[in-house]
Tab-separated table of C-alpha atoms in Angstrom:
chain	number	residue	atom	x	y	z
Y	12	MET	CA	-89.550	57.536	53.100
Y	13	ALA	CA	-86.812	60.068	52.287
Y	14	PHE	CA	-89.455	62.816	52.717
Y	15	LEU	CA	-90.345	61.529	56.199
Y	16	LYS	CA	-86.716	61.384	57.229
Y	17	GLU	CA	-86.062	64.932	56.023
Y	18	LEU	CA	-89.241	66.263	57.634
Y	19	LEU	CA	-88.297	64.670	61.021
Y	20	ALA	CA	-84.727	65.961	60.756
Y	21	PHE	CA	-86.106	69.458	60.023
Y	22	LEU	CA	-88.546	69.361	62.968
Y	23	ARG	CA	-85.841	68.057	65.311
Y	24	ALA	CA	-83.428	70.795	64.220
Y	25	ARG	CA	-86.158	73.443	64.713
Y	26	LYS	CA	-87.191	71.804	68.108
Y	27	LYS	CA	-90.708	71.511	66.761
Y	28	LEU	CA	-91.371	67.755	66.874
Y	29	TRP	CA	-94.744	68.563	68.362
Y	30	LEU	CA	-95.831	69.572	64.848
Y	31	ALA	CA	-95.091	66.075	63.467
Y	32	PRO	CA	-98.403	64.349	64.358
Y	33	ILE	CA	-100.407	67.331	63.012
Y	34	ILE	CA	-98.500	67.293	59.725
Y	35	LEU	CA	-98.688	63.532	59.292
Y	36	ILE	CA	-102.451	63.418	59.914
Y	37	MET	CA	-102.943	66.361	57.576
Y	38	VAL	CA	-100.909	64.758	54.838
Y	39	ALA	CA	-102.783	61.450	55.236
Y	40	LEU	CA	-106.275	63.043	55.334
Y	41	GLY	CA	-105.412	65.682	52.723
Y	42	GLY	CA	-104.009	63.030	50.395
Y	43	LEU	CA	-107.294	61.107	50.555
Y	44	MET	CA	-109.322	64.299	49.898
Y	45	ILE	CA	-107.160	65.212	46.918
Y	46	LEU	CA	-107.420	61.742	45.455
Y	47	ALA	CA	-111.204	61.953	45.817
Y	48	GLU	CA	-111.429	65.474	44.287
Y	49	GLY	CA	-108.694	65.297	41.688
Y	50	SER	CA	-107.485	68.913	41.572
Y	51	VAL	CA	-106.297	71.724	43.799
Y	52	LEU	CA	-106.811	75.469	43.628
Y	53	ALA	CA	-103.854	77.750	42.979
Y	54	PRO	CA	-102.855	79.777	46.005
Y	55	PHE	CA	-104.461	83.233	46.083
Y	56	ILE	CA	-101.403	85.327	47.179
Y	57	TYR	CA	-98.424	83.241	46.374
Y	58	THR	CA	-95.920	84.962	48.621
Y	59	LEU	CA	-98.078	84.314	51.627
Y	60	PHE	CA	-99.276	80.805	50.958
B	4	MET	CA	-81.681	76.525	32.993
B	5	LEU	CA	-82.506	75.443	29.467
B	6	ILE	CA	-81.557	78.937	28.206
B	7	VAL	CA	-78.243	78.819	30.093
B	8	LEU	CA	-77.559	75.422	28.594
B	9	ARG	CA	-78.043	76.829	25.116
B	10	LYS	CA	-74.510	78.163	25.322
B	11	PRO	CA	-72.087	76.279	23.110
B	12	ALA	CA	-70.265	73.342	24.783
B	13	SER	CA	-72.478	73.316	27.837
B	14	SER	CA	-74.225	70.223	29.077
B	15	PRO	CA	-76.370	69.249	32.125
B	16	GLU	CA	-73.470	67.233	33.580
B	17	GLN	CA	-71.638	70.526	34.156
B	18	ILE	CA	-74.303	71.691	36.646
B	19	ASP	CA	-72.816	71.163	40.062
B	20	GLN	CA	-75.810	72.269	42.118
B	21	VAL	CA	-79.383	73.364	41.567
B	22	VAL	CA	-80.858	75.635	44.211
B	23	PHE	CA	-84.414	76.732	45.032
B	24	TYR	CA	-84.702	80.240	46.494
B	25	GLU	CA	-86.641	79.390	49.658
B	26	LYS	CA	-87.188	76.555	52.130
B	27	PRO	CA	-90.620	74.966	51.771
B	28	PHE	CA	-90.568	73.201	55.152
B	29	LEU	CA	-89.865	76.462	56.919
B	30	LYS	CA	-92.612	78.210	55.090
B	31	PHE	CA	-94.998	75.377	55.898
B	32	GLU	CA	-94.001	75.659	59.547
B	33	ARG	CA	-94.930	79.362	59.443
B	34	LEU	CA	-98.309	78.625	57.831
B	35	LEU	CA	-99.174	75.878	60.273
B	36	GLU	CA	-98.140	77.808	63.367
B	37	THR	CA	-100.020	80.891	62.172
B	38	TYR	CA	-103.191	78.894	61.528
B	39	LEU	CA	-102.839	77.207	64.964
B	40	ALA	CA	-102.268	80.577	66.680
B	41	PHE	CA	-105.370	82.072	65.122
B	42	ALA	CA	-107.623	78.957	65.161
B	43	PRO	CA	-110.528	78.558	64.561
B	44	ARG	CA	-110.310	81.866	62.629
B	45	GLY	CA	-108.733	81.217	59.289
B	46	PHE	CA	-110.243	77.802	58.670
B	47	ARG	CA	-111.411	78.779	55.156
B	48	SER	CA	-108.006	79.991	54.150
B	49	PHE	CA	-106.440	76.898	55.727
B	50	ALA	CA	-108.791	74.583	53.817
B	51	LEU	CA	-108.049	76.395	50.544
B	52	SER	CA	-104.290	76.607	50.866
B	53	MET	CA	-103.452	73.184	52.382
B	54	PRO	CA	-104.364	70.976	49.393
B	55	ALA	CA	-101.686	72.690	47.256
B	56	TRP	CA	-99.139	71.997	50.074
B	57	ILE	CA	-100.173	68.419	50.616
B	58	LYS	CA	-100.193	67.639	46.929
B	59	ASP	CA	-97.069	69.476	45.717
B	60	LYS	CA	-95.298	72.102	47.767
B	61	LEU	CA	-94.429	69.945	50.760
B	62	PHE	CA	-92.810	67.501	48.321
B	63	GLN	CA	-90.946	70.236	46.453
B	64	LYS	CA	-87.711	68.283	46.509
B	65	SER	CA	-89.150	65.232	44.719
B	66	VAL	CA	-91.219	67.481	42.393
B	67	LEU	CA	-88.106	69.424	41.383
B	68	THR	CA	-85.992	66.267	41.097
B	69	LYS	CA	-88.564	64.745	38.751
B	70	ALA	CA	-88.845	67.882	36.660
B	71	LEU	CA	-84.993	68.116	36.357
B	72	SER	CA	-84.763	64.453	35.362
B	73	ASN	CA	-87.426	64.941	32.666
B	74	ALA	CA	-85.942	68.149	31.324
B	75	LEU	CA	-82.210	67.547	31.626
B	76	GLY	CA	-81.632	63.783	31.791
B	77	LYS	CA	-82.425	60.871	33.984
B	78	THR	CA	-78.815	59.617	34.295
B	79	ILE	CA	-77.815	62.521	36.621
B	80	ASP	CA	-78.537	62.244	40.393
B	81	TRP	CA	-80.376	65.540	40.635
B	82	GLN	CA	-81.598	64.928	44.204
B	83	SER	CA	-78.012	65.051	45.572
B	84	ARG	CA	-77.365	68.281	43.614
B	85	LEU	CA	-80.515	70.035	44.833
B	86	LEU	CA	-80.267	72.658	47.593
B	87	PHE	CA	-82.691	75.119	49.239
B	88	SER	CA	-81.624	78.586	50.380
B	89	GLN	CA	-83.597	80.787	52.830
B	90	HIS	CA	-85.735	83.377	51.115
B	91	HIS	CA	-84.079	86.407	52.687
B	92	LEU	CA	-80.588	85.039	52.383
B	93	SER	CA	-81.365	84.666	48.677
B	94	HIS	CA	-82.496	88.282	48.503
B	95	ALA	CA	-79.473	89.485	50.489
B	96	ALA	CA	-77.079	87.470	48.266
B	97	SER	CA	-78.763	88.913	45.146
B	98	ALA	CA	-78.106	92.381	46.515
B	99	PHE	CA	-74.561	91.979	47.836
B	100	TYR	CA	-72.712	89.596	45.522
B	101	PRO	CA	-73.395	91.375	42.200
B	102	SER	CA	-72.707	94.784	43.822
B	103	PRO	CA	-69.384	96.552	43.221
B	104	PHE	CA	-68.637	96.624	46.977
B	105	GLU	CA	-66.030	94.607	48.875
B	106	ARG	CA	-68.123	95.187	51.992
B	107	ALA	CA	-71.592	96.546	52.589
B	108	ALA	CA	-74.692	96.495	54.786
B	109	VAL	CA	-77.545	94.663	53.086
B	110	LEU	CA	-81.170	95.539	53.783
B	111	THR	CA	-83.921	93.248	52.465
B	112	LEU	CA	-87.526	94.411	52.646
B	113	ASP	CA	-90.221	92.136	51.404
B	114	GLY	CA	-93.761	90.817	51.783
B	115	VAL	CA	-92.776	87.636	53.513
B	116	GLY	CA	-90.295	84.794	52.968
B	117	GLU	CA	-90.533	81.785	55.240
B	118	TRP	CA	-90.875	83.676	58.539
B	119	THR	CA	-88.813	86.760	57.727
B	120	THR	CA	-90.230	89.937	56.218
B	121	SER	CA	-87.157	92.181	56.578
B	122	SER	CA	-83.553	91.515	57.314
B	123	LEU	CA	-80.284	93.257	57.907
B	124	ALA	CA	-77.117	91.504	56.781
B	125	VAL	CA	-73.480	92.464	56.391
B	126	GLY	CA	-71.361	91.228	53.496
B	127	GLN	CA	-67.612	91.226	53.242
B	128	GLY	CA	-65.777	89.542	50.366
B	129	ARG	CA	-67.495	86.209	49.867
B	130	ARG	CA	-68.994	86.211	53.360
B	131	LEU	CA	-72.559	87.297	54.064
B	132	LYS	CA	-74.151	87.145	57.482
B	133	ILE	CA	-77.725	87.966	58.489
B	134	LEU	CA	-77.668	89.998	61.720
B	135	LYS	CA	-81.278	90.945	62.389
B	136	GLU	CA	-84.705	89.980	61.151
B	137	ILE	CA	-88.294	91.120	61.475
B	138	HIS	CA	-90.816	88.264	61.344
B	139	PHE	CA	-94.265	87.664	59.957
B	140	PRO	CA	-96.906	89.073	60.295
B	141	HIS	CA	-95.069	92.391	60.723
B	142	SER	CA	-94.226	93.328	57.145
B	143	LEU	CA	-93.595	96.567	55.298
B	144	GLY	CA	-94.279	94.847	52.007
B	145	LEU	CA	-97.603	93.536	53.182
B	146	LEU	CA	-98.567	96.941	54.670
B	147	TYR	CA	-98.030	98.376	51.162
B	148	SER	CA	-99.881	95.392	49.644
B	149	ALA	CA	-102.798	96.035	52.032
B	150	PHE	CA	-103.169	99.532	50.542
B	151	THR	CA	-102.701	98.081	47.031
B	152	TYR	CA	-105.691	95.835	47.745
B	153	TYR	CA	-107.652	98.639	49.435
B	154	THR	CA	-107.133	101.015	46.558
B	155	GLY	CA	-108.474	98.375	44.156
B	156	PHE	CA	-105.258	97.007	42.587
B	157	LYS	CA	-103.945	93.485	42.395
B	158	VAL	CA	-101.764	92.397	45.290
B	159	ASN	CA	-98.224	91.458	44.344
B	160	SER	CA	-98.337	93.155	40.970
B	161	GLY	CA	-100.283	96.379	41.358
B	162	GLU	CA	-97.917	97.952	43.951
B	163	TYR	CA	-96.106	99.935	41.226
B	164	LYS	CA	-99.481	101.524	40.363
B	165	VAL	CA	-99.892	102.661	43.980
B	166	MET	CA	-96.380	104.136	43.828
B	167	GLY	CA	-97.261	105.830	40.516
B	168	LEU	CA	-100.554	107.167	41.971
B	169	ALA	CA	-98.854	108.639	45.072
B	170	PRO	CA	-97.569	111.929	43.537
B	171	TYR	CA	-101.139	112.806	42.469
B	172	GLY	CA	-102.307	112.715	46.115
B	173	LYS	CA	-101.580	114.294	49.494
B	174	PRO	CA	-100.471	112.090	52.432
B	175	ARG	CA	-103.644	112.955	54.358
B	176	TYR	CA	-103.833	109.499	55.973
B	177	ALA	CA	-100.156	109.119	56.927
B	178	ASP	CA	-100.750	110.111	60.557
B	179	LEU	CA	-103.685	107.691	60.756
B	180	ILE	CA	-101.438	104.899	59.458
B	181	THR	CA	-98.683	105.567	61.994
B	182	GLU	CA	-101.137	106.100	64.862
B	183	HIS	CA	-103.177	103.005	64.279
B	184	LEU	CA	-101.663	100.484	61.782
B	185	VAL	CA	-97.919	100.471	62.329
B	186	ASP	CA	-95.746	101.178	65.358
B	187	VAL	CA	-92.309	102.254	64.220
B	188	ALA	CA	-89.403	102.164	66.744
B	189	ASP	CA	-86.478	104.585	66.712
B	190	ASP	CA	-84.317	102.065	64.891
B	191	GLY	CA	-86.918	101.709	62.093
B	192	SER	CA	-88.112	98.247	63.190
B	193	PHE	CA	-91.923	98.083	63.166
B	194	GLN	CA	-94.961	96.157	64.334
B	195	LEU	CA	-98.337	96.075	62.707
B	196	ASP	CA	-101.624	96.059	64.615
B	197	MET	CA	-103.162	92.892	63.204
B	198	ARG	CA	-106.706	93.913	64.053
B	199	TYR	CA	-106.579	95.897	60.796
B	200	PHE	CA	-105.084	93.145	58.574
B	201	ASP	CA	-106.658	89.963	57.357
B	202	TYR	CA	-103.745	88.453	55.451
B	203	ALA	CA	-102.374	86.222	58.231
B	204	THR	CA	-105.246	83.794	58.017
B	205	GLY	CA	-107.885	85.367	55.808
B	206	LEU	CA	-108.557	85.509	52.082
B	207	THR	CA	-108.204	89.296	51.817
B	208	MET	CA	-105.664	91.859	53.010
B	209	THR	CA	-107.723	94.187	55.241
B	210	THR	CA	-110.409	93.855	57.928
B	211	LYS	CA	-113.578	95.815	58.639
B	212	HIS	CA	-111.606	97.836	61.286
B	213	PHE	CA	-109.279	99.002	58.455
B	214	HIS	CA	-112.297	99.977	56.338
B	215	GLN	CA	-113.864	101.870	59.239
B	216	LEU	CA	-110.612	103.667	59.952
B	217	PHE	CA	-110.291	104.908	56.375
B	218	GLY	CA	-113.942	105.537	55.908
B	219	GLY	CA	-115.225	102.973	53.501
B	220	PRO	CA	-114.840	99.632	51.740
B	221	PRO	CA	-111.980	98.858	49.289
B	222	ARG	CA	-112.290	100.350	45.789
B	223	PRO	CA	-113.677	97.656	43.530
B	224	PRO	CA	-111.123	96.689	40.831
B	225	GLU	CA	-111.542	98.760	37.618
B	226	ALA	CA	-113.836	101.279	39.352
B	227	GLU	CA	-112.993	104.937	38.752
B	228	ILE	CA	-109.974	106.207	40.710
B	229	SER	CA	-110.792	109.171	42.911
B	230	GLN	CA	-108.716	111.724	44.863
B	231	ARG	CA	-109.227	109.460	47.906
B	232	GLU	CA	-107.253	106.612	46.353
B	233	MET	CA	-104.511	109.067	45.294
B	234	ASP	CA	-104.346	110.392	48.915
B	235	LEU	CA	-104.235	106.840	50.295
B	236	ALA	CA	-101.419	105.977	47.866
B	237	ALA	CA	-99.523	109.145	48.844
B	238	SER	CA	-99.971	108.298	52.506
B	239	VAL	CA	-98.678	104.696	52.392
B	240	GLN	CA	-95.831	105.854	50.156
B	241	LYS	CA	-94.899	108.507	52.732
B	242	VAL	CA	-95.013	106.046	55.601
B	243	THR	CA	-92.939	103.530	53.605
B	244	GLU	CA	-90.342	106.170	52.782
B	245	ASP	CA	-90.135	107.230	56.442
B	246	ILE	CA	-89.646	103.664	57.619
B	247	VAL	CA	-86.995	102.955	54.924
B	248	LEU	CA	-85.118	106.158	55.921
B	249	LYS	CA	-85.301	105.279	59.626
B	250	LEU	CA	-84.051	101.753	58.989
B	251	ALA	CA	-81.200	103.073	56.798
B	252	ARG	CA	-80.167	105.623	59.449
B	253	SER	CA	-80.029	102.982	62.194
B	254	ILE	CA	-78.194	100.507	59.894
B	255	ARG	CA	-75.601	103.188	59.143
B	256	SER	CA	-74.980	103.809	62.860
B	257	GLN	CA	-75.228	100.168	63.944
B	258	THR	CA	-72.939	98.650	61.301
B	259	GLY	CA	-70.708	101.600	60.420
B	260	GLU	CA	-70.780	100.387	56.804
B	261	LYS	CA	-70.472	103.031	54.109
B	262	ASN	CA	-72.200	101.059	51.386
B	263	LEU	CA	-75.754	99.814	51.343
B	264	CYS	CA	-77.288	97.110	49.116
B	265	LEU	CA	-81.051	96.644	48.774
B	266	ALA	CA	-83.307	93.790	47.612
B	267	GLY	CA	-86.728	92.350	48.276
B	268	GLY	CA	-90.003	93.512	46.739
B	269	VAL	CA	-90.017	96.821	48.628
B	270	ALA	CA	-86.644	97.689	47.035
B	271	LEU	CA	-88.560	97.882	43.738
B	272	ASN	CA	-90.024	101.102	45.151
B	273	CYS	CA	-87.667	103.349	43.215
B	274	VAL	CA	-89.218	106.472	44.667
B	275	ALA	CA	-88.192	105.448	48.158
B	276	ASN	CA	-84.779	104.371	46.794
B	277	GLY	CA	-84.292	107.762	45.152
B	278	LEU	CA	-85.125	109.536	48.420
B	279	LEU	CA	-82.681	107.261	50.231
B	280	ALA	CA	-79.950	108.105	47.729
B	281	ARG	CA	-80.640	111.852	48.034
B	282	GLU	CA	-80.406	111.698	51.818
B	283	ASN	CA	-76.717	110.630	51.489
B	284	LEU	CA	-76.863	108.366	54.518
B	285	PHE	CA	-74.462	106.016	52.734
B	286	ASP	CA	-71.550	106.778	50.427
B	287	ASN	CA	-72.990	104.337	47.831
B	288	ILE	CA	-76.243	102.466	47.342
B	289	TRP	CA	-76.723	99.515	45.046
B	290	VAL	CA	-80.153	98.027	44.310
B	291	GLN	CA	-80.593	94.580	42.749
B	292	PRO	CA	-82.533	95.285	39.499
B	293	ALA	CA	-84.546	92.093	39.975
B	294	ALA	CA	-85.317	92.905	43.605
B	295	GLY	CA	-88.484	90.833	43.731
B	296	ASP	CA	-88.679	87.076	44.076
B	297	ALA	CA	-87.311	86.432	40.531
B	298	GLY	CA	-84.036	87.873	41.748
B	299	GLY	CA	-84.166	85.355	44.616
B	300	ALA	CA	-83.186	82.652	42.117
B	301	LEU	CA	-80.080	84.631	41.185
B	302	GLY	CA	-79.239	85.299	44.829
B	303	ALA	CA	-79.737	81.612	45.808
B	304	ALA	CA	-77.299	80.588	43.040
B	305	LEU	CA	-74.739	83.198	44.156
B	306	ALA	CA	-75.201	82.116	47.850
B	307	VAL	CA	-74.423	78.528	46.902
B	308	TRP	CA	-71.385	79.568	44.878
B	309	HIS	CA	-69.869	81.812	47.589
B	310	LEU	CA	-71.166	80.387	50.875
B	311	HIS	CA	-71.561	76.688	50.108
B	312	LEU	CA	-68.841	76.096	47.543
B	313	ASP	CA	-66.469	78.856	48.796
B	314	GLY	CA	-66.260	80.397	45.337
B	315	GLN	CA	-64.284	83.633	45.072
B	316	ARG	CA	-65.828	86.962	43.947
B	317	PRO	CA	-64.269	88.334	40.775
B	318	LYS	CA	-62.261	91.554	40.820
B	319	LEU	CA	-64.958	94.054	41.708
B	320	ALA	CA	-63.879	97.112	39.786
B	321	LEU	CA	-63.533	95.156	36.551
B	322	SER	CA	-66.847	93.382	36.412
B	323	ASP	CA	-70.545	94.059	36.167
B	324	ARG	CA	-71.872	90.794	37.494
B	325	MET	CA	-75.422	91.732	36.489
B	326	GLN	CA	-74.209	92.318	32.917
B	327	GLY	CA	-76.437	95.424	32.803
B	328	SER	CA	-79.259	93.054	33.878
B	329	TYR	CA	-79.381	91.668	30.326
B	330	LEU	CA	-79.392	88.081	31.589
B	331	GLY	CA	-82.307	86.750	29.529
B	332	PRO	CA	-82.389	84.948	26.162
B	333	ALA	CA	-81.362	86.498	22.861
B	334	PHE	CA	-82.726	85.434	19.478
B	335	SER	CA	-81.007	85.545	16.102
B	336	ASP	CA	-82.591	86.677	12.804
B	337	GLU	CA	-82.888	82.966	11.933
B	338	ASP	CA	-84.798	82.275	15.183
B	339	ALA	CA	-87.147	85.174	14.428
B	340	SER	CA	-87.573	84.070	10.813
B	341	THR	CA	-88.381	80.485	11.804
B	342	ALA	CA	-90.808	81.566	14.525
B	343	LEU	CA	-92.611	83.967	12.147
B	344	ASN	CA	-92.823	81.365	9.366
B	345	THR	CA	-94.414	78.775	11.648
B	346	CYS	CA	-97.222	81.188	12.554
B	347	GLY	CA	-97.776	82.634	9.088
B	348	GLY	CA	-95.897	85.909	9.706
B	349	ILE	CA	-93.639	87.625	7.203
B	350	PHE	CA	-89.967	88.138	8.024
B	351	THR	CA	-88.292	91.042	6.239
B	352	ARG	CA	-84.697	92.136	6.716
B	353	TYR	CA	-84.014	95.901	6.635
B	354	SER	CA	-80.879	97.954	6.929
B	355	GLU	CA	-80.695	100.032	10.086
B	356	SER	CA	-81.682	103.252	8.383
B	357	GLU	CA	-84.628	101.539	6.610
B	358	LEU	CA	-85.732	100.029	9.899
B	359	LEU	CA	-85.599	103.349	11.734
B	360	THR	CA	-87.565	105.040	8.934
B	361	HIS	CA	-90.288	102.340	9.074
B	362	VAL	CA	-90.483	102.456	12.833
B	363	THR	CA	-90.650	106.260	13.142
B	364	THR	CA	-93.213	106.460	10.311
B	365	ALA	CA	-95.360	103.867	12.031
B	366	LEU	CA	-95.005	105.577	15.419
B	367	SER	CA	-95.974	108.952	13.950
B	368	ALA	CA	-99.041	107.298	12.479
B	369	GLY	CA	-100.023	106.239	16.001
B	370	LYS	CA	-99.204	102.554	15.516
B	371	ALA	CA	-97.748	100.288	18.229
B	372	ILE	CA	-94.334	98.791	17.720
B	373	GLY	CA	-92.780	95.778	19.392
B	374	TRP	CA	-89.000	96.074	19.550
B	375	MET	CA	-86.603	93.206	20.287
B	376	GLN	CA	-82.847	93.449	20.390
B	377	GLY	CA	-80.108	91.567	22.218
B	378	ARG	CA	-80.685	89.711	25.480
B	379	MET	CA	-83.894	90.189	27.434
B	380	GLU	CA	-83.759	92.207	30.656
B	381	PHE	CA	-83.985	90.202	33.905
B	382	GLY	CA	-86.410	91.587	36.478
B	383	PRO	CA	-89.203	94.169	36.111
B	384	ARG	CA	-87.042	96.634	34.301
B	385	ALA	CA	-87.576	98.025	30.825
B	386	LEU	CA	-84.081	98.950	29.586
B	387	GLY	CA	-84.703	99.056	25.876
B	388	ASN	CA	-84.256	95.487	24.695
B	389	ARG	CA	-87.930	94.475	24.832
B	390	PRO	CA	-90.049	97.620	24.675
């Protein structure tokens, strides 16, 4: 819940609330995929990603 | 933090704030908007990078809070003590606050932070203000990294090899780079032609247009290094130096500052720094020894102390706030003896003259020596304590 509040405050401050539905859907779907697969790959170029 | 807390009479309760050197939400915003702007191109990179974000990076605050609780005690409210500083503010703070200057212009040149790839700030006393920024994907650091990749070295660690290779070559491709890859304005600001670069949404650094322009595919890692790679290295080094000098000239005239501080990964390019010093554009130049992202941690801590908590800077002439960059851990003879005993090694104590005789004899016989004395250097600098 604290995460959602912070994320919304951030998007409001940046005037980018339009990103909220995209992020929430991604987090929900991504969470399910990660639970199913169990592990994630390390980012390839860490400064970029 | 554990090493800092090793000091006598220090405890986790004394830690007022913990700060992370960049803002994960802002970085995520950049990634998401970049993928949306280039969609559907970049889907593979998106699918590969997003799981790490969705699992961990987006929840950095709770991940860090949990780690702090586990390492330093669950009775302290770490969440309320945790702060996040912007990547380039961290770099700028790491360059200005430890410098011996009361006021200075601060130039940060990097691969990329959240959105920013280069910034100009001005510091005075405990104040530090960012005046200008260049944003992703236009990046001097990533231009250099593209050539690091193209010449067959590892991005984000092999750049020093490109810098070292440069004097063996001729800058035959420098004009090609400035004509096609990078548009440099009179004030040193620059834009890259993204047709030649794949890093914004791809899994590599360069595109087929880049390979066509320079007449072939990237050198496979560990393949033999030819004159071509040396010439490419000399060329990107020359372009980098020209951009750094142009930026420095315009900063001098725009800000009127006499001192310049540098940080960010590109500030590890000591050849460009040397050229900048010899040009005498500024009365004094100070480069953060840990100019890469490791130094961001130091800068973020200094930014919190001076900008968030209004902490005063110490008397400048009397202090070396980098302590010669010997900020790492030190180990006593007892520590060394215990460590060696646990792994079956033999610890022998010698007088200094005996030790030097042993070491010089072994070196003359072609043997390798590991040498440890005092505190470890912070940043990619070998200053004699861990050769």
